[in-house]
Short mmCIF file of C-alpha atoms and ligand atoms in Angstrom, two decimals:
data_model
loop_
_atom_site.label_atom_id
_atom_site.label_comp_id
_atom_site.label_asym_id
_atom_site.label_seq_id
_atom_site.Cartn_x
_atom_site.Cartn_y
_atom_site.Cartn_z
CA UNK A 19 0.00 0.00 0.00
CA UNK A 20 2.66 2.51 1.04
CA UNK A 21 4.71 1.56 -1.99
CA UNK A 22 1.76 2.34 -4.24
CA UNK A 23 1.29 5.73 -2.61
CA UNK A 24 4.95 6.46 -3.05
CA UNK A 25 4.70 5.61 -6.73
CA UNK A 26 1.72 7.88 -7.07
CA UNK A 27 3.55 10.73 -5.40
CA UNK A 28 6.42 10.12 -7.76
CA UNK A 29 4.06 10.19 -10.71
CA UNK A 30 2.81 13.65 -9.80
CA UNK A 31 6.30 14.98 -9.19
CA UNK A 32 7.47 14.11 -12.66
CA UNK A 33 6.78 17.25 -14.69
CA UNK A 34 6.35 15.34 -17.96
CA UNK A 35 3.89 12.85 -16.48
CA UNK A 36 2.23 15.69 -14.66
CA UNK A 37 1.44 17.66 -17.79
CA UNK A 38 0.38 14.45 -19.51
CA UNK A 39 -2.14 13.75 -16.78
CA UNK A 40 -3.22 17.35 -16.61
CA UNK A 41 -3.91 17.35 -20.34
CA UNK A 42 -5.84 14.11 -19.99
CA UNK A 43 -8.03 15.71 -17.30
CA UNK A 44 -8.49 18.78 -19.48
CA UNK A 45 -9.41 16.65 -22.49
CA UNK A 46 -12.05 14.76 -20.54
CA UNK A 47 -13.52 17.79 -18.77
CA UNK A 48 -13.67 19.71 -22.04
CA UNK A 49 -15.93 17.09 -23.62
CA UNK A 50 -18.95 18.18 -21.58
CA UNK A 51 -17.96 21.81 -21.14
CA UNK A 52 -19.83 23.25 -24.11
CA UNK A 53 -23.17 21.62 -23.28
CA UNK A 54 -22.79 22.72 -19.64
CA UNK A 55 -22.13 26.33 -20.66
CA UNK A 56 -18.84 26.42 -18.83
CA UNK A 57 -17.20 28.49 -21.56
CA UNK A 58 -17.79 32.14 -22.28
CA UNK A 59 -16.13 35.06 -24.00
CA UNK A 60 -14.44 38.16 -22.61
CA UNK A 61 -13.49 41.21 -24.66
CA UNK A 62 -10.35 43.29 -24.37
CA UNK A 63 -10.61 46.85 -25.71
CA UNK A 64 -8.31 48.14 -28.42
CA UNK A 65 -7.45 51.83 -28.42
CA UNK A 66 -6.68 54.07 -31.41
CA UNK A 67 -3.65 56.30 -31.79
CA UNK A 68 -5.91 59.17 -30.66
CA UNK A 69 -6.52 57.40 -27.37
CA UNK A 70 -10.17 56.49 -28.06
CA UNK A 71 -12.01 53.17 -28.11
CA UNK A 72 -11.65 51.28 -31.39
CA UNK A 73 -12.86 47.72 -30.85
CA UNK A 74 -12.18 44.48 -29.01
CA UNK A 75 -10.33 41.19 -29.14
CA UNK A 76 -12.53 38.27 -28.10
CA UNK A 77 -10.84 35.84 -25.70
CA UNK A 78 -12.34 32.58 -24.48
CA UNK A 79 -12.66 31.66 -20.78
CA UNK A 80 -13.40 28.31 -19.17
CA UNK A 81 -14.69 27.99 -15.66
CA UNK A 82 -14.74 24.25 -15.02
CA UNK A 83 -16.52 22.92 -11.92
CA UNK A 84 -13.88 20.17 -11.76
CA UNK A 85 -10.69 21.98 -12.73
CA UNK A 86 -11.46 25.59 -11.84
CA UNK A 87 -10.47 28.37 -14.22
CA UNK A 88 -8.39 26.84 -16.98
CA UNK A 89 -6.48 29.40 -19.11
CA UNK A 90 -6.92 29.19 -22.90
CA UNK A 91 -3.18 28.64 -23.32
CA UNK A 92 -3.74 25.35 -21.45
CA UNK A 93 -6.93 24.05 -23.10
CA UNK A 94 -6.84 25.32 -26.70
CA UNK A 95 -3.81 23.13 -27.54
CA UNK A 96 -5.58 20.14 -25.93
CA UNK A 97 -8.75 20.87 -27.91
CA UNK A 98 -6.60 20.93 -31.03
CA UNK A 99 -4.85 17.61 -30.45
CA UNK A 100 -7.98 15.81 -29.22
CA UNK A 101 -10.10 16.71 -32.23
CA UNK A 102 -12.38 19.06 -30.29
CA UNK A 103 -11.28 22.28 -31.98
CA UNK A 104 -13.85 22.35 -34.80
CA UNK A 105 -16.68 22.22 -32.27
CA UNK A 106 -15.02 24.60 -29.80
CA UNK A 107 -14.13 27.01 -32.60
CA UNK A 108 -17.72 27.19 -33.77
CA UNK A 109 -18.95 27.62 -30.23
CA UNK A 110 -16.56 30.59 -29.86
CA UNK A 111 -17.69 32.21 -33.11
CA UNK A 112 -21.36 31.79 -32.27
CA UNK A 113 -20.86 33.15 -28.75
CA UNK A 114 -19.05 36.22 -30.08
CA UNK A 115 -21.72 36.92 -32.69
CA UNK A 116 -24.46 36.52 -30.09
CA UNK A 117 -22.69 38.85 -27.65
CA UNK A 118 -21.99 41.64 -30.14
CA UNK A 119 -25.50 41.38 -31.58
CA UNK A 120 -26.94 41.68 -28.09
CA UNK A 121 -24.79 44.73 -27.31
CA UNK A 122 -25.78 46.27 -30.62
CA UNK A 123 -29.48 45.70 -30.05
CA UNK A 124 -29.65 46.81 -26.43
CA UNK A 125 -27.16 49.69 -26.50
CA UNK A 126 -26.94 50.71 -30.18
CA UNK A 127 -23.18 50.20 -30.04
CA UNK A 128 -21.15 48.76 -32.90
CA UNK A 129 -17.39 48.28 -32.89
CA UNK A 130 -14.63 46.22 -34.50
CA UNK A 131 -14.20 42.70 -33.17
CA UNK A 132 -11.20 40.41 -33.56
CA UNK A 133 -11.58 36.66 -33.17
CA UNK A 134 -8.64 34.29 -32.63
CA UNK A 135 -8.57 31.34 -34.99
CA UNK A 136 -6.87 28.06 -34.45
CA UNK A 137 -5.04 26.78 -37.51
CA UNK A 138 -7.24 23.69 -37.24
CA UNK A 139 -10.28 25.83 -38.01
CA UNK A 140 -8.70 27.17 -41.17
CA UNK A 141 -7.95 23.66 -42.31
CA UNK A 142 -11.64 22.75 -42.20
CA UNK A 143 -12.73 22.68 -45.81
CA UNK A 144 -16.04 24.43 -45.17
CA UNK A 145 -14.78 27.06 -42.73
CA UNK A 146 -15.39 30.09 -44.98
CA UNK A 147 -18.87 28.88 -45.91
CA UNK A 148 -19.69 28.30 -42.27
CA UNK A 149 -18.33 31.67 -41.12
CA UNK A 150 -20.12 33.64 -43.84
CA UNK A 151 -23.42 31.87 -43.25
CA UNK A 152 -23.21 32.69 -39.52
CA UNK A 153 -22.40 36.32 -40.36
CA UNK A 154 -25.42 36.51 -42.61
CA UNK A 155 -27.67 34.73 -40.14
CA UNK A 156 -26.79 37.30 -37.46
CA UNK A 157 -26.77 40.12 -40.01
CA UNK A 158 -23.23 41.18 -39.11
CA UNK A 159 -21.14 42.76 -41.87
CA UNK A 160 -17.64 41.36 -42.38
CA UNK A 161 -16.15 44.86 -42.26
CA UNK A 162 -16.56 44.77 -38.45
CA UNK A 163 -14.67 41.49 -38.14
CA UNK A 164 -10.99 40.55 -38.03
CA UNK A 165 -9.65 37.03 -37.81
CA UNK A 166 -6.35 36.64 -35.95
CA UNK A 167 -4.13 33.86 -37.18
CA UNK A 168 -0.72 32.75 -35.94
CA UNK A 169 2.41 31.51 -37.57
CA UNK A 170 1.65 27.98 -36.47
CA UNK A 171 0.11 27.75 -39.91
CA UNK A 172 2.56 25.71 -41.93
CA UNK A 173 3.97 27.06 -45.16
CA UNK A 174 2.83 23.89 -46.94
CA UNK A 175 -0.76 24.49 -45.79
CA UNK A 176 -0.89 27.95 -47.33
CA UNK A 177 -1.98 26.90 -50.84
CA UNK A 178 -4.99 25.08 -49.39
CA UNK A 179 -6.11 27.93 -47.11
CA UNK A 180 -5.55 30.81 -49.55
CA UNK A 181 -8.85 30.43 -51.46
CA UNK A 182 -10.73 30.34 -48.15
CA UNK A 183 -8.98 33.51 -46.92
CA UNK A 184 -9.76 35.31 -50.17
CA UNK A 185 -13.42 34.29 -49.90
CA UNK A 186 -13.59 35.74 -46.37
CA UNK A 187 -11.86 38.92 -47.52
CA UNK A 188 -14.36 39.36 -50.34
CA UNK A 189 -16.97 39.72 -47.55
CA UNK A 190 -14.94 42.49 -45.92
CA UNK A 191 -13.41 40.31 -43.19
CA UNK A 192 -9.87 41.42 -42.27
CA UNK A 193 -6.93 39.21 -41.42
CA UNK A 194 -4.44 39.83 -38.64
CA UNK A 195 -1.09 38.13 -38.08
CA UNK A 196 -0.97 37.51 -34.32
CA UNK A 197 2.19 37.32 -32.19
CA UNK A 198 4.18 38.77 -35.06
CA UNK A 199 7.92 38.38 -34.75
CA UNK A 200 7.93 35.30 -32.54
CA UNK A 201 7.86 32.57 -35.18
CA UNK A 202 10.53 31.66 -37.64
CA UNK A 203 8.43 32.15 -40.76
CA UNK A 204 6.98 35.62 -40.14
CA UNK A 205 8.28 37.24 -43.27
CA UNK A 206 7.47 34.48 -45.76
CA UNK A 207 3.96 34.28 -44.26
CA UNK A 208 3.44 37.98 -44.82
CA UNK A 209 4.45 37.66 -48.41
CA UNK A 210 2.11 34.76 -49.06
CA UNK A 211 -1.03 35.69 -47.11
CA UNK A 212 -3.47 38.59 -47.64
CA UNK A 213 -2.79 40.14 -44.21
CA UNK A 214 -4.30 43.52 -43.18
CA UNK A 215 -2.85 43.90 -39.70
CA UNK A 216 0.21 42.94 -37.67
CA UNK A 217 0.03 42.38 -33.94
CA UNK A 218 3.37 42.85 -32.27
CA UNK A 219 3.87 40.22 -29.62
CA UNK A 220 3.74 41.08 -25.92
CA UNK A 221 7.29 39.87 -25.44
CA UNK A 222 8.56 42.98 -27.24
CA UNK A 223 6.66 45.30 -24.89
CA UNK A 224 8.48 44.26 -21.76
CA UNK A 225 11.78 45.34 -23.24
CA UNK A 226 10.53 48.22 -25.38
CA UNK A 227 11.08 50.98 -22.83
CA UNK A 228 14.57 50.16 -21.59
CA UNK A 229 16.14 48.06 -24.29
CA UNK A 230 17.38 49.81 -27.42
CA UNK A 231 17.42 46.65 -29.53
CA UNK A 232 13.82 45.78 -28.62
CA UNK A 233 12.86 49.29 -29.69
CA UNK A 234 14.62 48.83 -32.98
CA UNK A 235 12.80 45.56 -33.48
CA UNK A 236 9.44 47.24 -32.91
CA UNK A 237 10.50 50.04 -35.25
CA UNK A 238 11.38 47.48 -37.92
CA UNK A 239 8.04 45.71 -37.55
CA UNK A 240 6.21 49.03 -37.86
CA UNK A 241 8.22 49.85 -40.99
CA UNK A 242 7.42 46.48 -42.55
CA UNK A 243 3.73 46.94 -41.73
CA UNK A 244 3.65 50.46 -43.17
CA UNK A 245 5.45 49.44 -46.35
CA UNK A 246 2.92 46.67 -46.87
CA UNK A 247 0.01 49.02 -46.05
CA UNK A 248 -0.96 47.11 -42.93
CA UNK A 249 -2.11 48.41 -39.56
CA UNK A 250 0.26 47.70 -36.69
CA UNK A 251 -1.23 46.87 -33.30
CA UNK A 252 0.77 46.61 -30.08
CA UNK A 253 -0.54 44.16 -27.50
CA UNK A 254 0.36 43.76 -23.85
CA UNK A 255 0.74 47.50 -23.22
CA UNK A 256 0.90 47.90 -19.45
CA UNK A 257 2.44 51.31 -18.78
CA UNK A 258 2.26 54.92 -19.89
CA UNK A 259 5.96 54.72 -20.82
CA UNK A 260 5.31 51.82 -23.17
CA UNK A 261 2.39 53.64 -24.74
CA UNK A 262 4.49 56.75 -25.34
CA UNK A 263 7.33 54.73 -26.81
CA UNK A 264 5.00 52.76 -29.08
CA UNK A 265 3.20 55.89 -30.22
CA UNK A 266 6.56 57.45 -31.02
CA UNK A 267 7.54 54.33 -33.01
CA UNK A 268 4.36 54.65 -35.10
CA UNK A 269 2.02 51.89 -33.89
CA UNK A 270 -1.58 52.45 -35.02
CA UNK A 271 -3.46 50.80 -32.16
CA UNK A 272 -2.91 49.50 -28.66
CA UNK A 273 -4.23 46.83 -26.37
CA UNK A 274 -3.23 45.94 -22.84
CA UNK A 275 -3.85 46.16 -19.12
CA UNK A 276 -2.89 49.85 -19.19
CA UNK A 277 -6.25 50.51 -20.89
CA UNK A 278 -8.35 47.56 -19.77
CA UNK A 279 -8.25 43.88 -18.90
CA UNK A 280 -10.44 41.50 -20.89
CA UNK A 281 -14.01 42.40 -19.83
CA UNK A 282 -17.34 40.59 -19.71
CA UNK A 283 -20.05 42.11 -21.90
CA UNK A 284 -21.52 44.21 -19.11
CA UNK A 285 -18.16 45.73 -18.16
CA UNK A 286 -17.41 46.24 -21.85
CA UNK A 287 -20.56 48.26 -22.39
CA UNK A 288 -19.63 50.36 -19.38
CA UNK A 289 -16.10 50.86 -20.72
CA UNK A 290 -17.39 51.99 -24.11
CA UNK A 291 -20.05 54.33 -22.77
CA UNK A 292 -17.62 56.01 -20.38
CA UNK A 293 -15.75 57.27 -23.48
CA UNK A 294 -12.41 57.66 -21.77
CA UNK A 295 -9.46 59.01 -23.71
CA UNK A 296 -5.96 57.85 -22.87
P1 C2E B 330 -3.22 36.08 -27.65
O1 C2E B 330 -4.15 35.95 -28.81
O2 C2E B 330 -1.86 36.59 -27.93
O3 C2E B 330 -4.00 36.99 -26.59
C1 C2E B 330 -3.40 37.97 -25.79
C2 C2E B 330 -3.23 37.47 -24.38
O4 C2E B 330 -2.55 38.47 -23.63
C3 C2E B 330 -4.55 37.24 -23.64
O5 C2E B 330 -4.35 36.15 -22.74
C4 C2E B 330 -4.73 38.53 -22.86
O6 C2E B 330 -5.56 38.39 -21.73
C5 C2E B 330 -3.30 38.82 -22.48
N1 C2E B 330 -3.05 40.24 -22.23
C6 C2E B 330 -3.66 41.31 -22.77
N2 C2E B 330 -3.13 42.46 -22.33
C7 C2E B 330 -2.13 42.13 -21.48
C8 C2E B 330 -1.19 42.89 -20.70
O7 C2E B 330 -1.17 44.11 -20.71
N3 C2E B 330 -0.31 42.17 -19.95
C9 C2E B 330 -0.30 40.82 -19.93
N4 C2E B 330 0.60 40.21 -19.16
N5 C2E B 330 -1.17 40.07 -20.64
C10 C2E B 330 -2.07 40.72 -21.42
P2 C2E B 330 -5.39 34.95 -22.63
O8 C2E B 330 -6.78 35.48 -22.73
O9 C2E B 330 -5.01 34.14 -21.44
O10 C2E B 330 -5.14 34.12 -23.95
C11 C2E B 330 -3.95 33.46 -24.17
C12 C2E B 330 -3.89 32.87 -25.55
O11 C2E B 330 -4.88 31.86 -25.73
C13 C2E B 330 -4.19 33.90 -26.65
O12 C2E B 330 -3.04 34.66 -26.91
C14 C2E B 330 -4.61 33.00 -27.78
O13 C2E B 330 -3.47 32.45 -28.42
C15 C2E B 330 -5.34 31.90 -27.06
N6 C2E B 330 -6.79 32.20 -27.09
C16 C2E B 330 -7.54 32.95 -26.25
N7 C2E B 330 -8.84 32.99 -26.64
C17 C2E B 330 -8.91 32.26 -27.79
C18 C2E B 330 -9.98 31.91 -28.69
O14 C2E B 330 -11.15 32.32 -28.54
N8 C2E B 330 -9.66 31.11 -29.75
C19 C2E B 330 -8.38 30.66 -29.97
N9 C2E B 330 -8.15 29.87 -31.05
N10 C2E B 330 -7.35 30.96 -29.15
C20 C2E B 330 -7.61 31.75 -28.07
CA1 CA B 331 -4.78 37.19 -30.44
CA1 CA B 332 -1.06 37.88 -29.55
CA1 CA B 333 -0.07 34.64 -27.75
#
């Protein structure tokens, strides 16, 4: 008996085994999570260069009765590898559309909304058809919507997703390259995909105030974006100093705790109606 307990303790101390088990728990708990309404969306404001409200990025949250609050960084990858991403992805899209429609109807407020896409969603053959039919069902114009994609898209997948991206763009939907500058294929991706916006990764913000080379990196990203006629958005802005630096370097929009945390719909409406300028 005591030997078995010791083995168990050992099992949980091994970081590899630990994350394996954790992912297994996540995978199982996620299976019922959609039906049980354990997932919901929060919305983080984006601010224009003039310091006014521009729009939001939708971010998913999971409050599991078994596991507690599980961050998306922990469960999205599990949803992807366990084949649950198509369903979760659609749930996210439908939740976002429902939320913004509700805000529009009750408060007469309309704003730009960015939705994160998993590469797995783009690889679904009928993704564009699905997305456009949901847009039309909810009567939401594509010009209000941006899809954020990451560099985890493989170069060899690009030919198969290009037609889909062009279809979405023909409905006014914009494309954003998320976490720009962190992957190894950033530049070739930009050349091959019809991208409208670059989001500079948070990791650059931490260094941007003090570190000259981080500043030069941000400057280079802004220059690339400008030359390609893209908007450049800085995420993870936490301080006034960062905001001033990023404004000086020419970023078009900002997002981060300095302005607001991700908000539920009620807090979002309050944020918008307060009409703060930063
Ligand atoms: P991301 O798309 O890069 O999202 C930005 C993350 O930075 C969010 O974390 C946000 O809460 C956080 N953040 C924003 N401002 C600040 C700041 O000033 N300081 C700091 N320290 N953090 C800030 P979150 O919500 O935990 O999401 C993490 C990642 O999970 C996202 O990174 C995205 O890759 C993924 N994710 C979140 N929601 C979704 C979704 O609906 N669909 C998909 N496919 N992925 C999602
Ligand atoms: Ca994002
Ligand atoms: Ca990002
Ligand atoms: Ca990220």
